[in-house]
Short mmCIF file of C-alpha atoms in Angstrom, two decimals:
data_model
loop_
_atom_site.label_atom_id
_atom_site.label_comp_id
_atom_site.label_asym_id
_atom_site.label_seq_id
_atom_site.Cartn_x
_atom_site.Cartn_y
_atom_site.Cartn_z
CA UNK A 261 -45.43 69.06 -61.55
CA UNK A 262 -47.10 69.45 -58.19
CA UNK A 263 -49.75 67.39 -56.49
CA UNK A 264 -53.15 69.04 -56.67
CA UNK A 265 -55.39 66.25 -55.31
CA UNK A 266 -54.78 62.87 -53.68
CA UNK A 267 -57.72 60.50 -53.28
CA UNK A 268 -58.95 56.99 -53.97
CA UNK A 269 -62.37 58.34 -55.03
CA UNK A 270 -62.66 57.71 -58.78
CA UNK A 271 -65.50 60.23 -59.09
CA UNK A 272 -63.39 63.05 -57.62
CA UNK A 273 -60.46 62.15 -59.90
CA UNK A 274 -62.73 62.18 -62.96
CA UNK A 275 -64.32 65.48 -61.91
CA UNK A 276 -60.94 67.15 -61.36
CA UNK A 277 -59.68 65.87 -64.72
CA UNK A 278 -62.79 67.27 -66.41
CA UNK A 279 -62.43 70.66 -64.71
CA UNK A 280 -58.77 70.89 -65.71
CA UNK A 281 -59.49 69.83 -69.29
CA UNK A 282 -62.27 72.44 -69.60
CA UNK A 283 -59.88 75.10 -68.28
CA UNK A 284 -57.13 74.07 -70.68
CA UNK A 285 -54.84 72.97 -67.86
CA UNK A 286 -52.84 69.83 -68.53
CA UNK A 287 -52.95 67.31 -65.73
CA UNK A 288 -51.61 63.84 -65.10
CA UNK A 289 -53.09 61.15 -62.85
CA UNK A 290 -50.20 59.45 -61.07
CA UNK A 291 -50.44 55.99 -59.48
CA UNK A 292 -53.37 55.18 -61.75
CA UNK A 293 -52.15 51.66 -62.44
CA UNK A 294 -51.25 50.80 -58.86
CA UNK A 295 -54.57 48.92 -58.51
CA UNK A 296 -52.84 46.04 -60.31
CA UNK A 297 -50.50 45.68 -57.35
CA UNK A 298 -53.08 46.20 -54.64
CA UNK A 299 -55.75 43.97 -56.16
CA UNK A 300 -58.25 46.76 -56.95
CA UNK A 301 -59.36 47.23 -53.36
CA UNK A 302 -58.79 50.98 -53.38
CA UNK A 303 -56.14 51.32 -50.68
CA UNK A 304 -53.61 53.29 -52.68
CA UNK A 305 -54.59 56.83 -53.51
CA UNK A 306 -54.20 58.35 -56.94
CA UNK A 307 -52.70 61.82 -57.39
CA UNK A 308 -53.73 64.51 -59.85
CA UNK A 309 -50.65 66.47 -60.85
CA UNK A 310 -50.49 69.86 -62.60
CA UNK A 311 -47.65 72.11 -63.73
CA UNK A 312 -46.43 74.32 -60.89
CA UNK A 313 -47.11 77.49 -62.85
CA UNK A 314 -50.80 76.49 -63.22
CA UNK A 315 -51.29 75.36 -59.61
CA UNK A 316 -52.86 78.56 -58.29
CA UNK A 317 -55.37 78.70 -61.14
CA UNK A 318 -56.15 74.99 -60.72
CA UNK A 319 -56.73 75.44 -56.97
CA UNK A 320 -59.06 78.36 -57.67
CA UNK A 321 -61.04 76.23 -60.14
CA UNK A 322 -61.47 73.47 -57.55
CA UNK A 323 -62.53 76.01 -54.94
CA UNK A 324 -65.08 77.52 -57.32
CA UNK A 325 -66.40 74.01 -58.05
CA UNK A 326 -66.97 73.44 -54.32
CA UNK A 327 -64.35 70.76 -53.77
CA UNK A 328 -61.68 72.80 -52.03
CA UNK A 329 -61.54 70.15 -49.28
CA UNK A 330 -59.85 67.85 -51.82
CA UNK A 331 -56.97 70.26 -52.51
CA UNK A 332 -53.57 69.19 -51.18
CA UNK A 333 -51.89 71.86 -49.11
CA UNK A 334 -48.73 73.50 -50.45
#
């Protein structure tokens, strides 16, 4: 899996998950439970991961949705 997005913005994470689900692309939110360690203050960023073979399609979907600034560079 490759990292598609890294952010501590819960709205962006939810939006990306929704876009991927609608496109039929499986994704995984890594570091989701790290807030337990950090005390829920939002310092540690969460990562949305997708299969490498779906990365180009996933990036195109984010670009079409207008959030290309959230895409992690290759």
